[in-house]
Amino acid sequence: MAATDGEKLTNAISPVGISGYEGQKRTCYCGELNEKDAGSRVVLMGWVNRQRDLGELIFIDLRDRTGMVQVVTDHNRSPESFRIAKKVRSEYVLCVSGTVVRRAPGTENPGSPTGMIEVMADDIKVFNRAKTPPFVIRDEAEPDEGLRMRYRYLDLRRLPMLRNLELRHKATLAIRNYLSQNGFWEVETPTMTKSTPEGARDYLVPSRLDPGRFFALAQSPQLFKQLLMVSGVDKYFQLARCYRDEDLRADRQPEFTQIDIEVSFSDEDQLFAVIEGMMKHLWKEVLDVEIDLPFPRMTWNEAMERYGSDKPDTRFGMEIHDITGLVQESGFMVFRNTVESQGTVRALCAPGCAGMSRQELDSLVAQAKEFGAAGLIHLAYLPGGEVKSPVRKHLSDEEVAGIASVTGAREGDLVLIVAGPFEVAVTALGRIRLSLGDKLGLIPEGKYKFLWITEFPLLEKNEEDSRWQAAHHPFTSPVARHAHLLESEDESDKALIRARAYDLVLNGVELASGSVRIHERELQDKMFRLLDLSVEQAEEKFGFLLEAFEYGAPPHCGIAFGLDRLVMLMAGVGSIREVIAFPKTTKATCLLTGAPSQVSPEQLEELGLLRKADKQQKTCK
RNA sequence: GGAGGCGUGGUGUAGCUGGCCUAACAUACGUGCCUGUCACGCACGAGAUCGCGGGUUCAAAUCCCGUCGCCUCCGCCA
């Protein structure tokens, strides 16, 4: 029990005697010792991972951030250190002096990197004792994540977590080095800035000196980096903390880090080359993995057509196929009606899945519906040539054969079909593709498939008020061939305009996002008109940027990486919390510090958030 | 805003079609023994009113309702 431990710690007469740190120098780290060190005297400092007391012989696994090494004491050799070792417990903090020796034949531990040697202790000092930790600090242990976050400092003691922190450090260092060598300057921008009306919800900071007014924590340095281009910084980058008050996910935290980059007098091709070089450098430096350049490029349209996603995982195939032409005169009315109402019919082939059970099929249908599809049709191409499907009787033999031919389905395969509006049909199948790919084990481990997605739609319709809004942000250039559509009278043309916006995708994860910016005032004004923004509104929201652009803005473009996601993928873990030292829960709280917390009425009053009267009322309660 | 999963000694789990549960197992913890362990071993011991609140019942860890916490997903994230 915690209380008992506390008593033990404070009341027990120390049998070991805690030593202060008196300048004794550590000579090396535990995990770095090997056979070459045999014979040398060392001074180690670290935590007790485990003590094994064999009576007249005691082993201690001493741990620091590099790893572990076995310390031995026997009572003949050093009675004093033996006496101390006897009382040592897990997580005690020790200074061990001794000699590295090769282990006797037959006592080596091939399972440990330092298993060929051990340290014969002739002096052990205890810097500190430790309560029994709330969970075992061992690499493979996986306690409840809430508990890990509550005691994050203990969770981070686990070597895999320390590895993640180290990896993150190496990654950011490699990025800084690479960008600096390529002429980029790191410039800091304000985190306390002006609230932006569009985009994510802001975290607000009240101004004491200007009661009733608020700063917003920056959602990104977007506007500042464009101002820096106007300033002639030319090549900018920043590892910037960003804050967004939106619901959390495994890959989303309320505060996160962007690798923010912007360059002047460059187009996509030049920027892509710099970024590709950065990724190559990063993977080589940190993971010692060679990656191939250049990265393939795919337009947004093609990505949606083939993978039903704007961040396709191209580590495996199972692509989506268009069978609209095949079924436009189908006897199955769902298909025919879809085609007549300008919809589309798409299919994908799940290899070897013809034998799927009723239950598994039902779950696929449920998934498809969850992803927005009206339904999901399946055709099982059974071994022997028979085709089983709830709609088999509505389909002609030609249709059945045609679908097999287009999707590449063979005997034993299952074809899944969704009919509906383009984006609905392909995204539903795209999600099914991912979930099946995972289930069928089609996704290879250890592969890095980078991919540029280009020509995103410039605008998208806001579902709530059906207004057009910028898909990326309002300063994104349209592609030249669509510039004329900006002024088109035809409303449906707006959906067709493509932007000079791009994402870098890795293994199905959006790693980075950017665009070529508008740097001419007239084009920008057209853009605002398109977004139904009046001159006044634009002025109110981004006036300072528009004004800056009137003093000579260079053409510029940029990109921003989610550093947390990048490191997550490099570390091979499933959540960015694993690569963030002190993450927040899915309710955006910090279990370690207890933030967010209440503040005193005095504090609120000082900030102008509480009137004196309210305060008195509150205190009276 | 919505859907789902989980919550039982310090930790990880079992039990959860109600009663034989006076809650099991492993590990950690405490004491003792042990000179080659490395998930050390052996013996003994201590440790949980089953997240919290309410209900149903003769009887609730178990069923129902609510609530809190953690996680996953949808919406959301210019």
XYZ file of C-alpha atoms (C1' of nucleotides) in Angstrom:
699
model
C 0.000 0.000 0.000
C 1.176 3.454 -0.756
C 0.749 4.718 2.784
C 2.725 1.846 4.221
C 5.510 2.417 1.736
C 5.637 6.021 2.733
C 6.015 5.098 6.374
C 8.732 2.639 5.584
C 10.633 5.243 3.705
C 10.501 7.906 6.343
C 10.590 5.849 9.510
C 12.774 2.913 8.756
C 16.242 3.222 10.159
C 18.295 3.138 7.019
C 20.371 -0.004 6.891
C 22.137 1.219 3.803
C 22.919 4.820 4.518
C 22.084 7.292 1.807
C 25.089 8.963 0.285
C 25.137 12.415 -1.112
C 26.667 13.097 -4.451
C 30.188 14.147 -3.687
C 31.670 14.566 -7.083
C 32.441 10.957 -7.749
C 32.488 10.758 -11.515
C 30.597 8.304 -13.620
C 33.002 6.731 -16.081
C 30.518 5.194 -18.499
C 26.961 4.104 -19.103
C 25.630 0.649 -18.248
C 24.461 -0.316 -21.725
C 27.723 0.649 -23.405
C 29.915 -1.915 -21.680
C 31.129 -4.913 -23.640
C 33.927 -7.488 -23.745
C 36.491 -4.884 -24.761
C 36.037 -3.254 -21.359
C 37.000 -6.401 -19.481
C 39.601 -5.556 -16.887
C 38.803 -1.857 -16.682
C 37.592 -0.125 -13.571
C 34.248 1.642 -13.911
C 31.951 3.840 -11.913
C 28.288 3.402 -12.891
C 25.223 5.325 -11.818
C 21.686 4.275 -12.346
C 18.566 2.553 -11.110
C 18.145 -0.960 -9.798
C 16.122 -2.845 -12.350
C 16.159 -5.968 -10.251
C 18.114 -7.590 -7.466
C 18.655 -11.317 -7.285
C 19.754 -12.478 -3.866
C 21.227 -15.999 -3.920
C 22.306 -15.930 -0.318
C 26.071 -15.514 -0.383
C 25.939 -14.056 -3.873
C 23.893 -11.104 -5.065
C 23.230 -9.867 -8.591
C 21.926 -6.404 -9.367
C 20.777 -5.347 -12.813
C 21.696 -1.679 -12.977
C 19.835 0.419 -15.519
C 20.384 3.817 -17.099
C 19.139 5.323 -20.337
C 21.521 3.229 -22.416
C 20.528 -0.152 -21.078
C 21.468 -2.533 -18.309
C 24.447 -4.345 -16.942
C 24.748 -7.021 -14.302
C 26.560 -6.100 -11.095
C 27.849 -8.910 -8.851
C 28.824 -8.878 -5.210
C 29.834 -11.714 -3.003
C 30.495 -11.334 0.671
C 34.089 -12.503 0.551
C 35.151 -9.964 -1.986
C 33.592 -6.847 -0.526
C 31.628 -7.364 2.689
C 30.515 -3.750 2.834
C 29.060 -3.578 -0.670
C 27.570 -7.031 -0.151
C 25.815 -5.759 2.964
C 24.376 -2.841 1.005
C 23.431 -4.976 -1.988
C 21.463 -7.200 0.362
C 19.138 -4.326 1.226
C 18.816 -2.853 -2.209
C 15.363 -2.856 -3.819
C 13.986 -2.149 -7.274
C 14.363 1.473 -8.414
C 16.902 2.410 -5.751
C 19.412 4.843 -7.212
C 22.964 3.589 -6.951
C 26.564 4.437 -7.632
C 28.510 1.250 -8.284
C 32.301 1.125 -8.488
C 33.947 -2.022 -9.667
C 35.782 -3.935 -12.313
C 34.393 -5.177 -15.599
C 35.047 -8.883 -15.959
C 34.354 -11.392 -18.646
C 31.803 -13.826 -17.339
C 32.863 -17.352 -16.586
C 32.067 -19.788 -19.402
C 28.536 -21.051 -19.080
C 27.304 -18.003 -17.169
C 27.040 -15.656 -20.146
C 23.596 -14.351 -21.051
C 23.242 -14.208 -24.848
C 19.853 -12.537 -24.396
C 21.429 -9.354 -23.068
C 23.630 -6.931 -25.044
C 25.960 -6.740 -22.044
C 25.540 -10.432 -21.284
C 29.154 -11.386 -21.951
C 30.449 -9.320 -19.057
C 29.493 -8.212 -15.579
C 30.729 -5.677 -13.058
C 32.388 -6.969 -9.884
C 31.392 -4.367 -7.342
C 33.802 -3.254 -4.687
C 31.795 -0.223 -3.618
C 28.081 0.508 -3.760
C 26.582 3.809 -2.683
C 22.868 4.425 -2.387
C 21.897 7.873 -3.639
C 18.253 7.254 -2.927
C 15.764 4.616 -1.977
C 12.469 4.300 -3.819
C 8.940 3.379 -2.941
C 7.569 0.329 -4.676
C 6.481 1.802 -8.002
C 2.770 1.673 -8.946
C 3.667 -0.616 -11.822
C 6.654 -2.753 -12.690
C 9.177 -0.811 -14.687
C 10.046 -3.397 -17.245
C 10.261 -3.085 -21.003
C 7.586 -5.545 -21.920
C 5.095 -4.507 -19.223
C 2.034 -2.669 -20.498
C 0.055 -1.268 -17.588
C -3.133 0.719 -18.035
C -2.361 3.828 -20.059
C -4.065 6.100 -17.536
C -1.684 4.830 -14.900
C 1.276 5.291 -17.227
C 0.281 8.908 -17.773
C -0.327 9.536 -14.073
C 3.225 8.352 -13.366
C 4.736 9.342 -16.664
C 8.197 9.893 -15.193
C 8.240 6.211 -14.238
C 6.777 5.105 -17.546
C 9.534 7.002 -19.326
C 12.138 5.027 -17.370
C 11.243 2.037 -19.500
C 13.879 1.655 -22.169
C 11.467 1.592 -25.144
C 10.100 4.948 -24.009
C 13.587 6.384 -23.567
C 14.392 5.055 -27.052
C 11.410 6.978 -28.401
C 12.583 10.194 -26.761
C 16.068 9.628 -28.123
C 14.694 8.940 -31.587
C 12.702 12.149 -31.471
C 15.785 14.101 -30.436
C 17.830 12.592 -33.256
C 15.086 13.289 -35.755
C 14.708 16.945 -34.836
C 18.479 17.371 -34.807
C 18.800 15.789 -38.259
C 16.025 18.026 -39.561
C 17.631 21.160 -38.164
C 21.016 20.181 -39.575
C 19.640 19.351 -42.997
C 17.556 22.483 -43.327
C 20.343 24.687 -42.047
C 22.779 23.150 -44.529
C 20.254 23.891 -47.256
C 20.068 27.578 -46.426
C 17.071 27.633 -44.128
C 16.876 29.832 -41.060
C 14.912 28.822 -38.002
C 12.776 31.766 -36.957
C 10.462 31.787 -33.973
C 6.969 33.242 -34.262
C 4.433 34.099 -31.572
C 2.390 31.377 -29.951
C 0.152 34.030 -28.391
C -1.493 35.582 -31.368
C -4.733 36.655 -32.935
C -7.746 34.376 -32.989
C -8.528 33.077 -36.450
C -12.243 32.739 -37.086
C -12.003 29.789 -39.460
C -10.306 26.492 -38.878
C -10.073 24.658 -35.622
C -11.320 25.974 -32.298
C -8.837 28.243 -30.558
C -7.403 27.990 -27.097
C -7.848 31.468 -25.675
C -5.596 33.439 -23.345
C -7.185 36.407 -21.585
C -5.291 39.679 -21.595
C -4.865 41.205 -18.146
C -3.797 44.549 -19.518
C -6.704 44.688 -21.912
C -9.626 43.167 -20.027
C -12.211 41.450 -22.162
C -9.750 40.782 -24.966
C -8.051 37.539 -25.738
C -5.069 36.099 -27.445
C -5.408 32.785 -29.195
C -2.723 30.152 -28.992
C -1.417 29.710 -32.525
C -3.016 26.894 -34.497
C 0.011 27.111 -36.768
C 2.520 29.796 -37.739
C 0.897 30.030 -41.202
C 0.388 33.772 -41.441
C 3.687 34.648 -39.785
C 5.708 32.483 -42.106
C 4.140 34.193 -45.096
C 5.020 37.554 -43.547
C 8.596 36.323 -43.211
C 8.610 35.707 -46.955
C 7.543 39.300 -47.498
C 10.448 40.236 -45.223
C 12.911 38.483 -47.493
C 13.862 35.651 -45.128
C 13.667 33.525 -48.278
C 14.015 30.130 -46.617
C 12.354 29.646 -43.248
C 11.692 26.750 -40.974
C 10.567 26.260 -37.401
C 9.791 23.427 -35.055
C 6.633 25.105 -33.861
C 4.225 24.165 -31.103
C 0.649 24.428 -32.325
C -2.602 24.361 -30.389
C -6.020 23.225 -31.551
C -9.042 22.702 -29.355
C -10.571 19.761 -31.185
C -11.433 16.210 -30.184
C -8.458 13.916 -29.775
C -7.360 10.761 -31.497
C -4.461 8.338 -31.349
C -2.667 10.672 -33.767
C -4.022 13.987 -32.470
C -3.120 15.937 -29.337
C -4.312 19.439 -28.414
C -0.737 20.670 -28.511
C 1.562 19.236 -31.099
C 4.653 20.122 -33.063
C 4.914 21.113 -36.686
C 8.006 21.249 -38.828
C 6.965 24.435 -40.538
C 8.697 25.355 -43.795
C 8.306 28.182 -46.306
C 10.416 29.221 -49.301
C 10.350 32.170 -51.691
C 10.903 32.137 -55.454
C 10.262 28.402 -55.622
C 7.620 26.206 -57.101
C 6.374 22.754 -56.109
C 9.182 20.920 -57.891
C 11.927 22.760 -56.060
C 10.183 22.427 -52.718
C 9.484 18.724 -53.223
C 13.159 18.146 -53.999
C 14.205 19.830 -50.755
C 11.676 17.852 -48.742
C 12.577 14.567 -50.388
C 16.214 15.257 -49.569
C 15.203 15.948 -45.990
C 13.359 12.653 -45.669
C 16.249 10.749 -47.189
C 18.689 12.420 -44.797
C 16.385 11.799 -41.855
C 15.850 8.120 -42.588
C 19.566 7.592 -43.195
C 20.723 9.480 -40.092
C 18.155 8.187 -37.659
C 17.090 4.770 -38.920
C 20.026 3.962 -41.211
C 17.526 3.140 -43.932
C 17.982 4.136 -47.573
C 14.862 5.451 -49.212
C 14.395 5.898 -52.952
C 13.964 9.310 -54.544
C 12.045 10.931 -56.023
C 8.777 10.027 -54.331
C 5.951 9.067 -56.663
C 3.254 11.676 -57.246
C -0.438 11.125 -57.640
C -3.204 13.634 -58.116
C -5.968 13.769 -55.555
C -8.360 12.491 -58.217
C -6.267 9.449 -58.971
C -5.803 8.688 -55.275
C -9.543 8.830 -54.726
C -10.219 6.708 -57.821
C -7.711 4.002 -56.991
C -7.649 3.974 -53.204
C -10.708 5.879 -52.024
C -8.519 8.075 -49.858
C -6.490 11.261 -50.088
C -3.793 9.509 -48.055
C -3.564 6.088 -49.635
C -1.550 3.318 -48.085
C 0.334 2.044 -51.127
C 2.126 -0.704 -49.262
C -0.443 -3.084 -50.687
C -2.663 -3.313 -53.766
C -6.344 -4.257 -53.642
C -7.259 -1.162 -55.619
C -10.730 0.094 -56.356
C -12.146 -0.361 -59.866
C -14.810 1.492 -61.804
C -17.543 -0.842 -63.009
C -20.101 1.861 -63.751
C -19.933 1.226 -67.502
C -20.494 -2.487 -67.005
C -23.664 -2.159 -64.996
C -25.336 0.919 -66.422
C -28.010 -1.219 -67.996
C -28.044 -3.796 -65.265
C -31.127 -5.705 -64.259
C -30.195 -4.802 -60.714
C -32.064 -1.571 -60.197
C -29.784 -0.185 -57.484
C -26.934 -0.097 -60.019
C -29.013 1.282 -62.845
C -30.615 3.973 -60.689
C -27.253 5.025 -59.345
C -25.893 5.463 -62.849
C -28.946 7.394 -63.926
C -28.587 9.795 -61.021
C -24.978 10.596 -62.008
C -23.592 8.245 -59.387
C -20.912 5.669 -59.797
C -20.445 1.976 -59.090
C -17.096 0.878 -57.697
C -15.683 -2.474 -56.768
C -12.706 -4.060 -55.130
C -11.500 -7.602 -55.031
C -10.686 -9.213 -51.697
C -8.368 -12.087 -52.557
C -9.260 -15.463 -51.127
C -12.313 -14.202 -49.312
C -15.035 -16.039 -51.225
C -15.551 -18.292 -48.245
C -16.331 -15.457 -45.852
C -19.026 -16.250 -43.332
C -22.406 -14.604 -43.160
C -21.255 -12.860 -39.993
C -18.068 -11.488 -41.541
C -20.008 -10.221 -44.549
C -22.569 -8.558 -42.285
C -19.792 -6.808 -40.447
C -18.399 -5.509 -43.763
C -21.839 -4.176 -44.661
C -22.055 -2.481 -41.278
C -18.632 -0.926 -41.833
C -19.613 0.327 -45.283
C -22.710 1.938 -43.824
C -20.722 3.504 -41.034
C -18.534 5.047 -43.718
C -21.530 6.556 -45.454
C -22.443 3.986 -48.096
C -26.087 3.022 -48.554
C -25.072 -0.608 -48.712
C -22.484 -3.101 -49.807
C -23.005 -5.782 -52.439
C -20.804 -8.846 -52.549
C -20.063 -11.409 -55.229
C -18.269 -14.560 -54.177
C -16.438 -16.220 -57.052
C -16.421 -19.739 -55.672
C -13.907 -22.380 -56.674
C -15.495 -24.389 -59.467
C -16.962 -21.408 -61.247
C -20.142 -20.802 -59.282
C -20.810 -17.187 -58.281
C -22.715 -16.626 -55.074
C -24.390 -13.312 -54.365
C -27.658 -12.033 -52.991
C -28.097 -10.163 -56.286
C -26.832 -12.922 -58.575
C -30.262 -13.431 -60.162
C -30.431 -9.751 -61.163
C -27.090 -9.823 -62.917
C -26.382 -11.190 -66.375
C -23.557 -13.654 -66.979
C -21.794 -10.933 -68.952
C -21.941 -8.576 -65.985
C -20.603 -11.221 -63.612
C -17.770 -12.069 -66.000
C -17.080 -8.395 -66.712
C -16.824 -7.545 -63.029
C -14.352 -10.373 -62.548
C -12.323 -9.162 -65.490
C -12.204 -5.510 -64.386
C -11.443 -6.265 -60.741
C -9.117 -9.145 -61.516
C -11.198 -11.505 -59.390
C -10.413 -15.204 -59.707
C -12.031 -18.247 -58.236
C -11.888 -18.000 -54.457
C -12.047 -14.207 -54.413
C -14.737 -11.902 -53.108
C -15.771 -8.752 -54.945
C -17.268 -5.932 -52.890
C -19.333 -3.255 -54.598
C -20.621 0.127 -53.510
C -22.929 2.262 -55.632
C -23.470 5.944 -54.961
C -22.056 9.427 -55.417
C -18.349 9.348 -56.313
C -16.812 10.400 -53.009
C -19.184 8.308 -50.933
C -18.640 5.167 -52.999
C -14.860 5.344 -53.162
C -14.279 6.423 -49.571
C -16.475 3.620 -48.234
C -14.548 1.088 -50.318
C -11.304 2.797 -49.371
C -12.005 2.228 -45.690
C -13.067 -1.350 -46.322
C -9.836 -1.824 -48.251
C -7.788 -0.698 -45.268
C -9.639 -2.781 -42.766
C -9.474 -5.898 -44.978
C -5.846 -5.274 -45.858
C -5.069 -5.250 -42.175
C -7.208 -8.286 -41.423
C -5.788 -10.309 -44.304
C -2.241 -9.414 -43.351
C -1.554 -7.727 -46.690
C 0.251 -4.762 -45.129
C 3.978 -5.448 -44.975
C 5.918 -4.325 -41.902
C 9.077 -2.295 -42.178
C 8.265 -0.758 -45.550
C 8.202 2.992 -46.107
C 5.961 4.056 -48.983
C 6.171 7.793 -49.489
C 3.798 9.477 -51.880
C 2.968 13.016 -52.909
C -0.695 13.773 -53.382
C -1.181 16.838 -55.584
C -3.972 18.978 -56.984
C -6.379 18.874 -54.097
C -9.756 20.514 -54.616
C -9.434 24.241 -53.928
C -12.820 24.548 -52.289
C -15.131 22.354 -50.343
C -18.696 22.777 -49.307
C -19.344 23.359 -45.645
C -21.966 20.779 -44.647
C -23.550 23.006 -42.027
C -24.209 26.232 -43.883
C -23.471 24.929 -47.412
C -21.018 27.755 -48.008
C -17.890 27.199 -50.057
C -14.768 27.304 -47.973
C -11.072 26.887 -48.631
C -10.109 23.244 -48.442
C -6.547 24.095 -47.418
C -6.553 27.772 -46.525
C -7.671 30.933 -48.311
C -4.187 31.833 -49.596
C -3.791 28.704 -51.681
C -3.264 29.175 -55.433
C -5.525 27.490 -57.920
C -3.762 25.551 -60.688
C -3.173 27.797 -63.692
C -5.450 25.853 -66.026
C -8.384 26.414 -63.657
C -7.813 30.112 -62.954
C -10.628 31.052 -65.315
C -13.103 28.938 -63.347
C -12.754 31.240 -60.374
C -15.140 33.610 -62.080
C -17.423 31.005 -63.586
C -21.125 31.625 -63.196
C -21.740 27.903 -62.947
C -21.809 26.910 -59.285
C -20.810 23.317 -60.043
C -17.547 24.507 -61.611
C -16.317 25.475 -58.158
C -16.004 21.868 -57.116
C -13.805 21.207 -60.139
C -11.157 23.806 -59.373
C -7.918 22.199 -58.310
C -5.392 23.851 -56.042
C -1.619 23.922 -56.010
C -1.928 22.133 -52.692
C -0.144 18.941 -51.804
C 0.268 16.398 -49.041
C 3.122 14.071 -48.285
C 1.759 10.674 -47.344
C 3.658 7.828 -45.698
C 2.083 4.397 -45.293
C -1.417 5.828 -45.305
C -0.667 8.623 -42.850
C -0.794 12.298 -43.789
C 2.683 13.450 -42.827
C 2.777 16.946 -44.255
C 0.545 19.381 -46.012
C 1.266 22.543 -47.970
C 0.579 24.734 -50.929
C 1.807 27.360 -53.338
C 0.450 30.635 -51.957
C -1.329 33.418 -53.736
C 0.967 36.426 -53.830
C -1.020 38.749 -56.101
C -3.657 40.996 -54.655
C -6.151 40.611 -57.539
C -6.131 36.831 -57.401
C -6.504 37.001 -53.647
C -9.512 39.281 -53.974
C -11.116 36.858 -56.427
C -10.517 34.109 -53.939
C -12.236 36.040 -51.170
C -15.217 36.722 -53.405
C -15.404 33.021 -54.081
C -15.475 32.359 -50.355
C -18.238 34.955 -49.904
C -15.876 37.077 -47.864
C -16.458 40.783 -48.163
C -13.507 43.159 -48.351
C -14.366 44.249 -44.816
C -14.458 40.721 -43.474
C -11.193 39.804 -45.166
C -9.706 43.003 -43.812
C -10.887 42.175 -40.310
C -9.551 38.634 -40.427
C -6.295 38.864 -42.352
C -5.895 42.585 -42.970
C -2.340 42.641 -41.726
C -1.306 39.956 -44.204
C -3.109 41.562 -47.144
C -1.506 44.849 -46.311
C 1.903 43.193 -46.186
C 1.288 41.720 -49.618
C 0.886 45.229 -50.998
C 4.503 46.021 -50.190
C 6.042 43.502 -52.545
C 5.307 39.859 -51.806
C 7.534 37.306 -53.501
C 6.011 34.147 -54.944
C 6.280 31.576 -52.212
C 5.187 28.152 -51.159
C 5.515 26.000 -48.123
C 4.656 22.901 -46.220
C 4.154 21.788 -42.629
C 4.884 18.369 -41.151
C 3.261 16.799 -38.176
C 6.450 16.017 -36.271
C 4.676 13.775 -33.782
C 3.246 11.597 -36.531
C 6.574 11.520 -38.323
C 8.379 10.302 -35.226
C 5.548 7.904 -34.457
C 6.027 6.229 -37.828
C 9.796 6.187 -37.455
C 9.448 4.611 -34.019
C 6.955 2.095 -35.338
C 4.363 2.825 -32.657
C 0.616 3.241 -32.978
C 0.004 6.495 -31.153
C 1.730 9.866 -30.970
C 1.397 9.658 -27.189
C 4.249 7.163 -27.311
C 6.601 9.800 -28.718
C 5.429 12.732 -26.582
C 7.055 12.989 -23.177
C 3.987 14.259 -21.350
C 0.846 13.646 -23.411
C -2.755 14.443 -22.620
C -5.727 12.096 -22.411
C -8.496 11.890 -25.009
C -10.337 14.439 -22.861
C -7.353 16.775 -23.168
C -6.412 16.537 -19.517
C -3.013 15.897 -18.018
C -3.238 13.077 -15.483
C 0.197 13.904 -14.125
C -0.303 17.568 -13.224
C -4.075 17.622 -13.026
C -4.384 20.309 -15.707
C -6.696 21.913 -16.524
C -7.487 23.042 -13.000
C -9.622 25.636 -11.291
C -8.121 29.020 -10.576
C -8.876 31.434 -7.784
C -11.601 34.077 -8.108
C -8.806 36.631 -7.559
C -7.035 35.397 -10.647
C -10.221 35.524 -12.677
C -10.992 39.020 -11.466
C -7.543 40.245 -12.349
C -8.075 38.987 -15.876
C -11.428 40.696 -16.125
C -13.243 37.375 -16.361
C -15.134 37.821 -13.090
C -16.705 40.970 -11.713
C -16.151 41.885 -8.093
C -19.806 41.301 -7.279
C -19.705 37.807 -8.755
C -16.591 37.126 -6.799
C -18.190 38.115 -3.501
C -21.175 35.995 -4.307
C -18.921 33.095 -5.038
C -16.930 33.484 -1.843
C -20.101 33.691 0.244
C -21.303 30.343 -1.015
C -22.318 15.555 -30.577
C -22.478 9.963 -31.571
C -20.911 4.490 -31.401
C -18.049 0.766 -29.075
C -14.396 -1.572 -25.583
C -12.344 -1.704 -20.745
C -12.623 -0.743 -15.130
C -11.824 -6.977 -9.751
C -5.384 -6.924 -4.045
C 0.360 -2.502 -5.965
C 0.287 -4.429 -11.270
C -1.755 -7.799 -15.160
C -5.750 -11.010 -15.542
C -9.756 -15.086 -14.355
C -14.633 -15.201 -12.455
C -19.394 -11.903 -14.799
C -25.747 -17.640 -18.410
C -26.936 -14.488 -10.047
C -25.951 -18.590 -4.699
C -20.645 -23.779 -3.857
C -16.846 -16.224 -4.110
C -15.465 -16.670 3.014
C -13.295 -13.650 -4.724
C -8.921 -17.324 -7.951
C -4.128 -17.132 -10.677
C 0.449 -14.823 -11.934
C 3.577 -11.131 -10.686
C 5.062 -7.353 -7.441
C 5.557 -6.586 -1.902
C 7.377 -8.380 3.379
C 10.220 -12.194 6.270
C 13.482 -16.388 6.126
C 16.780 -19.996 3.407
C 20.087 -20.527 -0.728
C 27.540 -18.878 -4.221
C 26.180 -18.323 -10.792
C 21.476 -15.991 -11.235
C 19.643 -13.129 -15.298
C 11.223 -13.791 -15.459
C 16.640 -17.005 -10.048
C 14.495 -20.854 -6.880
C 12.071 -22.618 -2.294
C 9.049 -21.700 2.226
C 5.917 -18.627 4.978
C 3.116 -14.045 5.193
C 0.408 -9.654 4.315
C -2.674 -7.426 0.711
C -9.392 -6.376 -2.817
C -16.153 -4.331 0.688
C -14.884 -6.229 -7.439
C -14.499 2.430 -10.305
C -18.689 5.233 -7.914
C -24.211 5.813 -6.972
C -28.943 3.734 -7.259
C -32.347 -0.307 -8.469
C -34.150 -5.614 -9.054
C -33.722 -10.027 -5.791
C -34.166 -14.102 -0.108
C -29.191 -13.369 -2.446
C -25.294 -8.940 -6.995
C -18.226 -8.674 -8.853
C -22.177 -11.099 -11.862
C -28.645 -8.475 -14.077
C -30.780 -3.214 -14.980
C -30.301 2.308 -14.821
C -27.183 6.370 -14.048
C -22.378 8.392 -13.383
C -16.934 8.892 -13.514
C -12.206 7.533 -15.682
C -9.027 5.443 -19.666
C -8.812 3.777 -24.785
C -10.599 3.149 -30.099
C -13.585 4.955 -34.042
C -17.311 8.463 -36.630
C -18.382 13.692 -36.694
C -14.821 17.590 -35.989
C -9.406 18.861 -36.974
C -8.823 26.152 -42.668
